[in-house]
PDB file of C-alpha atoms and ligand atoms in Angstrom:
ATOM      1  CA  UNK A  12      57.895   2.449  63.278  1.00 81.00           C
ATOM      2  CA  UNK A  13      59.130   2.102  59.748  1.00 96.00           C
ATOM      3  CA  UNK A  14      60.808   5.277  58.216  1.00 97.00           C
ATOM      4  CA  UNK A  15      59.439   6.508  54.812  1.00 98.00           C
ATOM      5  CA  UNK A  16      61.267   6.003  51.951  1.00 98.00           C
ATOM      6  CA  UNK A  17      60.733   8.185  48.724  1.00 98.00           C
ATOM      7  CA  UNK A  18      62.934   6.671  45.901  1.00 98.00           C
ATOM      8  CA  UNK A  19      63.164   8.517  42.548  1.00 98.00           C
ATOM      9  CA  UNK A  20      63.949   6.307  39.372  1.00 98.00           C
ATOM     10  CA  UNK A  21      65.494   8.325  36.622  1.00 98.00           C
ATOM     11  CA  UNK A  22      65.306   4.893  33.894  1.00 98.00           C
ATOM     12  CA  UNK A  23      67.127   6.399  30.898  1.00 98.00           C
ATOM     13  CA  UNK A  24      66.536   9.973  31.408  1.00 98.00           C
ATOM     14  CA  UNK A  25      69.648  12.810  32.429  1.00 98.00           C
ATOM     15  CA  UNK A  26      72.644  13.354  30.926  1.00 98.00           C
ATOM     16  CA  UNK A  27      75.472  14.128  33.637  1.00 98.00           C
ATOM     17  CA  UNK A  28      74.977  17.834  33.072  1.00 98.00           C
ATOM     18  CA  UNK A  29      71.465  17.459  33.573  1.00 98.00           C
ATOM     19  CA  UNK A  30      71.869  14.955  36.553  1.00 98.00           C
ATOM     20  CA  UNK A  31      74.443  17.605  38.369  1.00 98.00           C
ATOM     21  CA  UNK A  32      71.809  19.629  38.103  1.00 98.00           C
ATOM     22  CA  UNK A  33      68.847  18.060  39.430  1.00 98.00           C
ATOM     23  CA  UNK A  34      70.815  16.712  42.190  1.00 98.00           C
ATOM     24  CA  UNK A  35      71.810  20.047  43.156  1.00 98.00           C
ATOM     25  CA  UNK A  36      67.928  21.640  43.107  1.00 97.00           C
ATOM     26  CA  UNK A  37      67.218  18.118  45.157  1.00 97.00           C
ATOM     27  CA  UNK A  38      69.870  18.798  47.920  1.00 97.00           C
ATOM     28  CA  UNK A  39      68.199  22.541  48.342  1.00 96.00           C
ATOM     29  CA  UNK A  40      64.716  21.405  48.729  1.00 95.00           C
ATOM     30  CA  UNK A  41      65.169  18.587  50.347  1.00 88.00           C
ATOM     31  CA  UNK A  42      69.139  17.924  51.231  1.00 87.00           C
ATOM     32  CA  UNK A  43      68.795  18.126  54.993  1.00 89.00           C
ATOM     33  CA  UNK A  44      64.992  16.007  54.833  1.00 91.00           C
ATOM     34  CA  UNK A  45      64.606  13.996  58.041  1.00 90.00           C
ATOM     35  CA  UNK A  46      60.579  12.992  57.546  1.00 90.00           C
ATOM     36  CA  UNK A  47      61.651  10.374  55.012  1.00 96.00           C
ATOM     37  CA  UNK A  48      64.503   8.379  53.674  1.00 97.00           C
ATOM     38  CA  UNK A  49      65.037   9.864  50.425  1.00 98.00           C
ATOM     39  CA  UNK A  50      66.806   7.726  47.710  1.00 98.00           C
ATOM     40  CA  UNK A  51      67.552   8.725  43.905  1.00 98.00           C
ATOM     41  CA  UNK A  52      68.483   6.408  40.821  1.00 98.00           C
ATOM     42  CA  UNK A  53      70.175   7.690  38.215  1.00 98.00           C
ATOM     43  CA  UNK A  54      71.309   6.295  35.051  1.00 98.00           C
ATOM     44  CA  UNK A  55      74.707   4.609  35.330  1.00 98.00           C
ATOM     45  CA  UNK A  56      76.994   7.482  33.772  1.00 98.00           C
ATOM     46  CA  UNK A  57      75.715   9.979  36.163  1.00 98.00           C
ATOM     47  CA  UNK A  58      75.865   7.565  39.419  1.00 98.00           C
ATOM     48  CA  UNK A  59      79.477   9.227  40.157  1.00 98.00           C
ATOM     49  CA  UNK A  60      78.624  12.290  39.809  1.00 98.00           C
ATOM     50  CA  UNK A  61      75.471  12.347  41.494  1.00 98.00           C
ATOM     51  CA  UNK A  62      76.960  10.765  44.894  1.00 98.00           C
ATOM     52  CA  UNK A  63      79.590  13.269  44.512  1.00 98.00           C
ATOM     53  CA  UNK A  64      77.192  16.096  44.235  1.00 98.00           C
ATOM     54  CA  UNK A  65      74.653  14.811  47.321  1.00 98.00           C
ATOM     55  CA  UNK A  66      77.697  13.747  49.341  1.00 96.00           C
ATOM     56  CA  UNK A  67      76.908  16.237  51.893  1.00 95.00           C
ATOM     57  CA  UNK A  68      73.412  15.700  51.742  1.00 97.00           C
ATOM     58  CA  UNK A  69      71.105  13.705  53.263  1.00 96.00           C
ATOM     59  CA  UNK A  70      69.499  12.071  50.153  1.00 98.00           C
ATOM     60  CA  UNK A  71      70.722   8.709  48.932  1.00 98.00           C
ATOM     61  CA  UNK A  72      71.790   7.505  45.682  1.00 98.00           C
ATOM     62  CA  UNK A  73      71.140   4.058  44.224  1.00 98.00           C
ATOM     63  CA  UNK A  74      71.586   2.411  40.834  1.00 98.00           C
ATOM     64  CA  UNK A  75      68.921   0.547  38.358  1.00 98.00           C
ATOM     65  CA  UNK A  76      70.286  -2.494  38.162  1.00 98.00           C
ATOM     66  CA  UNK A  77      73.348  -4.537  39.161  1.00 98.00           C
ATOM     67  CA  UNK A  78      75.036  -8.022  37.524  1.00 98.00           C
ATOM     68  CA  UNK A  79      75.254 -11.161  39.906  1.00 98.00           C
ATOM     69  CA  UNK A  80      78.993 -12.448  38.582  1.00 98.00           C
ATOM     70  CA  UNK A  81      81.690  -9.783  40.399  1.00 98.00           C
ATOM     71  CA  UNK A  82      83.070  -9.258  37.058  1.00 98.00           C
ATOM     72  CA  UNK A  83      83.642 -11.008  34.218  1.00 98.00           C
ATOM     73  CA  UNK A  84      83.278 -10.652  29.991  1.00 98.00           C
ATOM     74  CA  UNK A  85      79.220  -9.313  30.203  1.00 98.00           C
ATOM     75  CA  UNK A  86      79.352  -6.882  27.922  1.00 98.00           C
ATOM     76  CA  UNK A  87      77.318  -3.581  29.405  1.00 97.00           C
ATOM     77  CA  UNK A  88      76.817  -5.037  32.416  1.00 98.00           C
ATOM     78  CA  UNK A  89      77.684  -3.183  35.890  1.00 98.00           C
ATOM     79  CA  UNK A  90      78.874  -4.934  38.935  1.00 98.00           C
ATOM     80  CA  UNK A  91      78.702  -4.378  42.319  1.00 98.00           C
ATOM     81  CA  UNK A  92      81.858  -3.327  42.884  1.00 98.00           C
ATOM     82  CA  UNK A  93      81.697  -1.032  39.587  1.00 98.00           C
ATOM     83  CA  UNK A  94      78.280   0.345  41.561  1.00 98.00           C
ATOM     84  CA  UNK A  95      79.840   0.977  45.056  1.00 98.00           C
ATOM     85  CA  UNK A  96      82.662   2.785  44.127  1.00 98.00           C
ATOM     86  CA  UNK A  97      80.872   5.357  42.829  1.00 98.00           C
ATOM     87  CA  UNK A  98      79.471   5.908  46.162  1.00 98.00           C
ATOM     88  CA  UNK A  99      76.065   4.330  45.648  1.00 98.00           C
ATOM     89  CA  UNK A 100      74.345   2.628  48.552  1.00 98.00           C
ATOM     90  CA  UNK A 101      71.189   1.337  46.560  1.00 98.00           C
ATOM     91  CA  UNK A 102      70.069  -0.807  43.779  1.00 98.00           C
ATOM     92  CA  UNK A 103      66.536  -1.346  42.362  1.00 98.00           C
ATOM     93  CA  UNK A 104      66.068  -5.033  40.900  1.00 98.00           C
ATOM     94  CA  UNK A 105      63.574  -6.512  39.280  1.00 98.00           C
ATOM     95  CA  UNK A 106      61.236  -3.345  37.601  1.00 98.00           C
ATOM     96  CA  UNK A 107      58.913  -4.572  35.407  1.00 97.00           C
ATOM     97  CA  UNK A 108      60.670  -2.959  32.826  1.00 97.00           C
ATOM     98  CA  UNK A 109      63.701  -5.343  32.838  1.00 97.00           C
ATOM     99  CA  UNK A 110      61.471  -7.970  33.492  1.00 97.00           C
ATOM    100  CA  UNK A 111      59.369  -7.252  30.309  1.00 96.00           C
ATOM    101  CA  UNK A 112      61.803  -6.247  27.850  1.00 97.00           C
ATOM    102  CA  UNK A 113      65.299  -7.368  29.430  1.00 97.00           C
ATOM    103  CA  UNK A 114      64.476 -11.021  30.412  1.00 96.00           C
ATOM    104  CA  UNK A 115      64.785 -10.706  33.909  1.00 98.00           C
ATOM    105  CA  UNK A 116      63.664 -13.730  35.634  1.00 98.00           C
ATOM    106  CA  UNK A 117      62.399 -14.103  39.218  1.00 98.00           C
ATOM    107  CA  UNK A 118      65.667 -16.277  39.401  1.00 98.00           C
ATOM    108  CA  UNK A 119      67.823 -13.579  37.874  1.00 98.00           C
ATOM    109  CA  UNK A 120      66.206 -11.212  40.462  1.00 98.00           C
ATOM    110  CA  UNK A 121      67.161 -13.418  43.224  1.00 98.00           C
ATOM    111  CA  UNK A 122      70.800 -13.776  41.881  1.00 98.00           C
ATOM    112  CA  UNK A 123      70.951 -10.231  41.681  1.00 98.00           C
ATOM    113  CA  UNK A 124      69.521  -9.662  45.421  1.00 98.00           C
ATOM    114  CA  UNK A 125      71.880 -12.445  46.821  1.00 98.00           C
ATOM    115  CA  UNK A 126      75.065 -10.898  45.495  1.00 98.00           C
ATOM    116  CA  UNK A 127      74.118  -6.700  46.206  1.00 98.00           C
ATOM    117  CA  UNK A 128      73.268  -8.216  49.768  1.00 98.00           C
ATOM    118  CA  UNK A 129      76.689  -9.735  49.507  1.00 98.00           C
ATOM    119  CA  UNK A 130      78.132  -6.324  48.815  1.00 98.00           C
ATOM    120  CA  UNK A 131      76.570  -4.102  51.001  1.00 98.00           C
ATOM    121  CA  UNK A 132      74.116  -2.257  48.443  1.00 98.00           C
ATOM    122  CA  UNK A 133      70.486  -2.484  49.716  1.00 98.00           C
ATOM    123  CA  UNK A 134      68.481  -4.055  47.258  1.00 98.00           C
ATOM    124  CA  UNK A 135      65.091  -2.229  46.102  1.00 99.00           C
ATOM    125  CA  UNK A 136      63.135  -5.353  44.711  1.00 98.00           C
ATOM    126  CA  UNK A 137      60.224  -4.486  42.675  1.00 98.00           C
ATOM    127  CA  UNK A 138      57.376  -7.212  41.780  1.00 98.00           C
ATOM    128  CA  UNK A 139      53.922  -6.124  40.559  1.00 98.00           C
ATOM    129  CA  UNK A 140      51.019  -8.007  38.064  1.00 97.00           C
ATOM    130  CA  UNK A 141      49.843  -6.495  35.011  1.00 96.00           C
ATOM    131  CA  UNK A 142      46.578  -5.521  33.511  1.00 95.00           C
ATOM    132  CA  UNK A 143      46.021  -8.982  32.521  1.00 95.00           C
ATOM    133  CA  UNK A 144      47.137 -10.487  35.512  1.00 96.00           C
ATOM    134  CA  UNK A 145      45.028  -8.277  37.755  1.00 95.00           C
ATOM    135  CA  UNK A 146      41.721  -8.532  35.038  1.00 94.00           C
ATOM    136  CA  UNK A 147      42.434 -12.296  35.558  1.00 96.00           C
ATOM    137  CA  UNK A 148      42.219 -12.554  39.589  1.00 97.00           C
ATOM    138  CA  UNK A 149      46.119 -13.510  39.437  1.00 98.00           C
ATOM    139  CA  UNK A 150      47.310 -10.468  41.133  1.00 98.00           C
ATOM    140  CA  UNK A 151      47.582 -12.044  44.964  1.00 98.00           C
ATOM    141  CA  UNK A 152      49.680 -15.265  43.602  1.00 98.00           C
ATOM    142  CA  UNK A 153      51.701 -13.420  41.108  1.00 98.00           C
ATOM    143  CA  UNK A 154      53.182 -11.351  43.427  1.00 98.00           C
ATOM    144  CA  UNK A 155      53.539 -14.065  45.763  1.00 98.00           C
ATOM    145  CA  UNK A 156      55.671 -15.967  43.460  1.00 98.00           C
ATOM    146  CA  UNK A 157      57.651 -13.004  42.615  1.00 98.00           C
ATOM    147  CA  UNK A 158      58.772 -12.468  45.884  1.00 98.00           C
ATOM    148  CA  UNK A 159      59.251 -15.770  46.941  1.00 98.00           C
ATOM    149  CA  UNK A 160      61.642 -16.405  43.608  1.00 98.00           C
ATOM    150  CA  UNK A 161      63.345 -13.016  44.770  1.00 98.00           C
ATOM    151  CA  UNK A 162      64.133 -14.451  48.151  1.00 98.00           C
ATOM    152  CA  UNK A 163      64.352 -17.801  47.790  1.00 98.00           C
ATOM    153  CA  UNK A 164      67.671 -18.805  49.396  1.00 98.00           C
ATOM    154  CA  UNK A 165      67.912 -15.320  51.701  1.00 98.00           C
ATOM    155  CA  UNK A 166      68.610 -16.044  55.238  1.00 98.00           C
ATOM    156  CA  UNK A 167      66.348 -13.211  57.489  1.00 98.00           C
ATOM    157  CA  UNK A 168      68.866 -11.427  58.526  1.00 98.00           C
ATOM    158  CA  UNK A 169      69.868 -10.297  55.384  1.00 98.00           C
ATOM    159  CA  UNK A 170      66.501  -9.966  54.062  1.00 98.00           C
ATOM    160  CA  UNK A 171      65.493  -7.240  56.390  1.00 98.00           C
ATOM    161  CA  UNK A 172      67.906  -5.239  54.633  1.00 98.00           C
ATOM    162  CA  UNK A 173      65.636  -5.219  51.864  1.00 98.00           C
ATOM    163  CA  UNK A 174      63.111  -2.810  50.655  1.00 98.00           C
ATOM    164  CA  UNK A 175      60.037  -4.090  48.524  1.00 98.00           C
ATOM    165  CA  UNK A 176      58.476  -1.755  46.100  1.00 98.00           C
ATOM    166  CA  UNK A 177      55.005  -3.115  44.349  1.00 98.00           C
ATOM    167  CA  UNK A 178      54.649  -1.482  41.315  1.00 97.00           C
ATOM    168  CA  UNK A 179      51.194  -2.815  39.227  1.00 97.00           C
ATOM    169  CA  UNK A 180      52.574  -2.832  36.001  1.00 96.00           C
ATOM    170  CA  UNK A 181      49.253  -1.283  35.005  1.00 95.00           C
ATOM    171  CA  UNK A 182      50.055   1.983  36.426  1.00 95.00           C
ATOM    172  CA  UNK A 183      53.328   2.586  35.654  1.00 93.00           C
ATOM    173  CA  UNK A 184      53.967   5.274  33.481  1.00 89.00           C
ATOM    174  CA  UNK A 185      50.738   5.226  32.559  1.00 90.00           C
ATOM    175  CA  UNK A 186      48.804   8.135  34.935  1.00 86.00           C
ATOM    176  CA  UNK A 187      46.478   5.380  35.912  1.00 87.00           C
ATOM    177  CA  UNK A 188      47.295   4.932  39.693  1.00 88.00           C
ATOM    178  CA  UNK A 189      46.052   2.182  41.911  1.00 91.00           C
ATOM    179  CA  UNK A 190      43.626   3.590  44.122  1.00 96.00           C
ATOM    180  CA  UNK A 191      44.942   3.786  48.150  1.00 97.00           C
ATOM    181  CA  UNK A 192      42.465   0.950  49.116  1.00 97.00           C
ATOM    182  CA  UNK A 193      43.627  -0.924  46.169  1.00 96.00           C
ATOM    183  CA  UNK A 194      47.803  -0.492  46.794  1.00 97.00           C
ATOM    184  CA  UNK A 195      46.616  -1.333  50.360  1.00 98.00           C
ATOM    185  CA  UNK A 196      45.156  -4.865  49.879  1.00 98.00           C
ATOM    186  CA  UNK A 197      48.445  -5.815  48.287  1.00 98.00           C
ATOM    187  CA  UNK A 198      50.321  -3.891  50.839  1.00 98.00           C
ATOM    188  CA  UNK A 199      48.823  -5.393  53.661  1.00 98.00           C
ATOM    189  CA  UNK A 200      48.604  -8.947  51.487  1.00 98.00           C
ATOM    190  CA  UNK A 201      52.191  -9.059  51.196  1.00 98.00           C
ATOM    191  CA  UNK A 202      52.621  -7.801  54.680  1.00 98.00           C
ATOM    192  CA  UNK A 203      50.859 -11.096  55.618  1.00 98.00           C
ATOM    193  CA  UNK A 204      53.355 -13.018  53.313  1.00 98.00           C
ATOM    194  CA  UNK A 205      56.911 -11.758  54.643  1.00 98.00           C
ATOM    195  CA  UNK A 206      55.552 -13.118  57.994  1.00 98.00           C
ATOM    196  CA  UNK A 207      54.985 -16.608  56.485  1.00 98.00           C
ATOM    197  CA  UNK A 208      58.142 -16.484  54.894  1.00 98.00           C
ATOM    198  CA  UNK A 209      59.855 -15.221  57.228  1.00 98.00           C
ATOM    199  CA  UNK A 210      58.442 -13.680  60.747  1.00 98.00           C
ATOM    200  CA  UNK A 211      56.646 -11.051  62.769  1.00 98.00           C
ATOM    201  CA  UNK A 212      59.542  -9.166  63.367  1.00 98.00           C
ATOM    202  CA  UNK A 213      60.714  -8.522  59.048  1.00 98.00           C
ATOM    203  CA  UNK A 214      57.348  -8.200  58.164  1.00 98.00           C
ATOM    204  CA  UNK A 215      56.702  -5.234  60.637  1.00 98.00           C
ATOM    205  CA  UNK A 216      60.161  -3.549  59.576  1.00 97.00           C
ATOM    206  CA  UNK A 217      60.540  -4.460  56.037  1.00 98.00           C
ATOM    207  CA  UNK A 218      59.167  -1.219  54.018  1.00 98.00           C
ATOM    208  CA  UNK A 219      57.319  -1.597  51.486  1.00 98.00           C
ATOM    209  CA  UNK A 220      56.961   1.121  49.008  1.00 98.00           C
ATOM    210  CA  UNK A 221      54.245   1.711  46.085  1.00 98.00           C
ATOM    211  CA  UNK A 222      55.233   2.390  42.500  1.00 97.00           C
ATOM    212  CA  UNK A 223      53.048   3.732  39.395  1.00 96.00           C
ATOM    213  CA  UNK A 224      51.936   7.115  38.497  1.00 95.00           C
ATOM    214  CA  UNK A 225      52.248   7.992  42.428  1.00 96.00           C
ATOM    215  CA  UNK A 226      52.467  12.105  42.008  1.00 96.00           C
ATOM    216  CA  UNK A 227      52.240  15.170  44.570  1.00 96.00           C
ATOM    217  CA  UNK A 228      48.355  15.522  44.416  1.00 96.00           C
ATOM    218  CA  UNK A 229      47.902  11.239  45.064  1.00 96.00           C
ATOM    219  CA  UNK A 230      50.561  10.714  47.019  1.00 97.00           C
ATOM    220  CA  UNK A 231      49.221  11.747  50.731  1.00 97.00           C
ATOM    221  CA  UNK A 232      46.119   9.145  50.330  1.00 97.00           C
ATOM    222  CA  UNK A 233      48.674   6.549  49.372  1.00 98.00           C
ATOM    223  CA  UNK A 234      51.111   6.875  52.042  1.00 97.00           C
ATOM    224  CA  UNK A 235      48.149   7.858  54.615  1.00 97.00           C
ATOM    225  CA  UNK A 236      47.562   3.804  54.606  1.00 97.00           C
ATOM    226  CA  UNK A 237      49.115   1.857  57.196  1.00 97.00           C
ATOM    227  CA  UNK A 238      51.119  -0.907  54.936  1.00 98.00           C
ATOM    228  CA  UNK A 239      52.678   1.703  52.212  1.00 98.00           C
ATOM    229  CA  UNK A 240      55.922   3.179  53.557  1.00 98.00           C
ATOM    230  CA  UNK A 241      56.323   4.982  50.660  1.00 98.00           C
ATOM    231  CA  UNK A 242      57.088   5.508  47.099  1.00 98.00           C
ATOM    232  CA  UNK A 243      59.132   4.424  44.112  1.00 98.00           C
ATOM    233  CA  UNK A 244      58.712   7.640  41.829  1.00 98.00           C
ATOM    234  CA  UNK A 245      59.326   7.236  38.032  1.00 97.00           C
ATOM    235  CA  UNK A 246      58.008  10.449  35.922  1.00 97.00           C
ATOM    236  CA  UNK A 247      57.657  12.779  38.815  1.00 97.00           C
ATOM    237  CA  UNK A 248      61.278  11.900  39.934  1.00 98.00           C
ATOM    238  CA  UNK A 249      62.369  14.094  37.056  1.00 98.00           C
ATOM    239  CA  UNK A 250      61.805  17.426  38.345  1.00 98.00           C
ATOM    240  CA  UNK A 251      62.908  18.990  41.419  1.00 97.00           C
ATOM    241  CA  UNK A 252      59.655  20.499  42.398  1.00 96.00           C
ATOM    242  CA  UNK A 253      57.294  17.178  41.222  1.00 97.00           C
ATOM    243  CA  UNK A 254      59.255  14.775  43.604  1.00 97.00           C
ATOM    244  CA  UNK A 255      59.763  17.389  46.436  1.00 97.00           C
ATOM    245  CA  UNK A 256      55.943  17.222  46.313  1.00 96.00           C
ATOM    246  CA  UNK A 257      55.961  14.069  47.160  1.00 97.00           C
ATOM    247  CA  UNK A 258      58.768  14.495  49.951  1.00 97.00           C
ATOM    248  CA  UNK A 259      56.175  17.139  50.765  1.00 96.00           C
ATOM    249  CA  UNK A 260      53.460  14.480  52.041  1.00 96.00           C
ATOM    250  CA  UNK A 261      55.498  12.551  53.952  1.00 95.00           C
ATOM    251  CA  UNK A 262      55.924  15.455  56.451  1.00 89.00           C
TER     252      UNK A 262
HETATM  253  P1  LIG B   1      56.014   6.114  37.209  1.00 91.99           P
HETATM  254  O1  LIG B   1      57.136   4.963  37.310  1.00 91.99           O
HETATM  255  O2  LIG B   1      56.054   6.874  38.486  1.00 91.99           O
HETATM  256  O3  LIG B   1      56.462   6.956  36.025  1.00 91.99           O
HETATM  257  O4  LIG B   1      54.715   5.435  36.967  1.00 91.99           O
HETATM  258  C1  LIG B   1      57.300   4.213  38.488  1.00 91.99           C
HETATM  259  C2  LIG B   1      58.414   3.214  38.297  1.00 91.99           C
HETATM  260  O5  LIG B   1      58.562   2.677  37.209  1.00 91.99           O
HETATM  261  O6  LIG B   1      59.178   2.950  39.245  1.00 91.99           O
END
């Protein structure tokens, strides 16, 4: 049985004062939450001070990105090491938003899940096709190479640390959700995949979460189908009482 995960992506929203406090309205509602593994990413100047306010929670805190060198003259780049001692157990890699505007490569992604693998961090790898892609009939092999670039290399025991989130870039940030039956046929699509790749055994732990628009009023019909284990939040991570609805449908 696969334990839901509900993962909140801040992307460049929160100052630290404003991080503190959503953190601390989180660990209220939802600090002690056993019906799903809850996960928050916050920008990197509030990762400290997040993990120090949840430290007695429940709720986990991850970051949005990580750097494949250990360290090394990258200007504003964070490495692993920079990431863990903060207290951060998570790292998404690979959102369509890095890929689109930041270059990021199925090869970088794959860099960047080898080495927070490496350090401990469980990577949060996001792949998804876009309007085009979909329009086009593209979207089973495009996420097909995305995940095989992001795991190409990755032995299975360390790829069942791994949690995949597919996010259609179509509906993120956009209010224009995938309908459950649509998430689904990826869901169960890629479900098929990880047991080509890899076996019976990852494919039935490995969670796989949906991402894009998913909000407290479409979020039960999503995670009522059997091959979504849950959610990567963007705009409804924001608030306390948006995401706790989401927490909310889990139970
Ligand atoms: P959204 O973002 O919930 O705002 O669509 C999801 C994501 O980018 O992870």
């Amino acid at each position: 049985m696969r334990k839901k995960m509900i993962a909140g992506n801040w992307k460049m929203f929160k100052t630290i004062p404003e991080s503190i406090q959503l953190a601390q309205d989180l660990a209220k509602l939802s600090g002690q939450t056993d019906s799903a593994e809850i996960v928050v990413c916050p920008p990197y100047t509030s990762l400290y001070a997040v993990c120090e306010t949840l430290k007695n929670s429940k709720i986990g805190v991850g970051a949005q990105d990580i750097h494949w060198e250990d360290q090394g003259a990258f200007t504003g780049k964070i490495s692993h090491d920079m990431i863990s001692s903060t207290g951060a157990k998570y790292v998404i890699i690979g959102h369509s938003e890095q890929r689109t505007y930041f270059n990021e490569t199925d090869e970088s992604v794959n860099r960047k899940v080898k080495k927070a693998l490496s350090a401990g961090l469980v990577p949060i790898v996001c792949i998804g096709e876009t309007l085009q892609e979909r329009e086009g009939n593209q979207t089973n092999a495009v996420v097909e190479k995305q995940t095989k670039g992001a795991f190409l290399g990755i032995p299975e025991a360390d790829a069942i640390k791994c949690v995949l989130a597919y996010e259609p870039v179509w509906a993120i940030g956009t209010g224009k959700v995938a309908t459950p039956e649509q998430a689904e046929e990826v869901h169960a699509f890629l479900r098929g995949l990880l047991t080509t790749v890899y076996s019976t055994n990852l494919s039935n732990s490995m969670r796989i979460l949906y991402g894009g628009s998913m909000k407290a009023d479409n979020a039960k019909s999503l995670l009522a189908q059997p091959n979504i284990d849950g959610g990567l939040i963007g705009g409804a991570s924001l608030k306390a009482d948006t995401f706790q609805g989401i927490i909310d449908a889990t139970k």
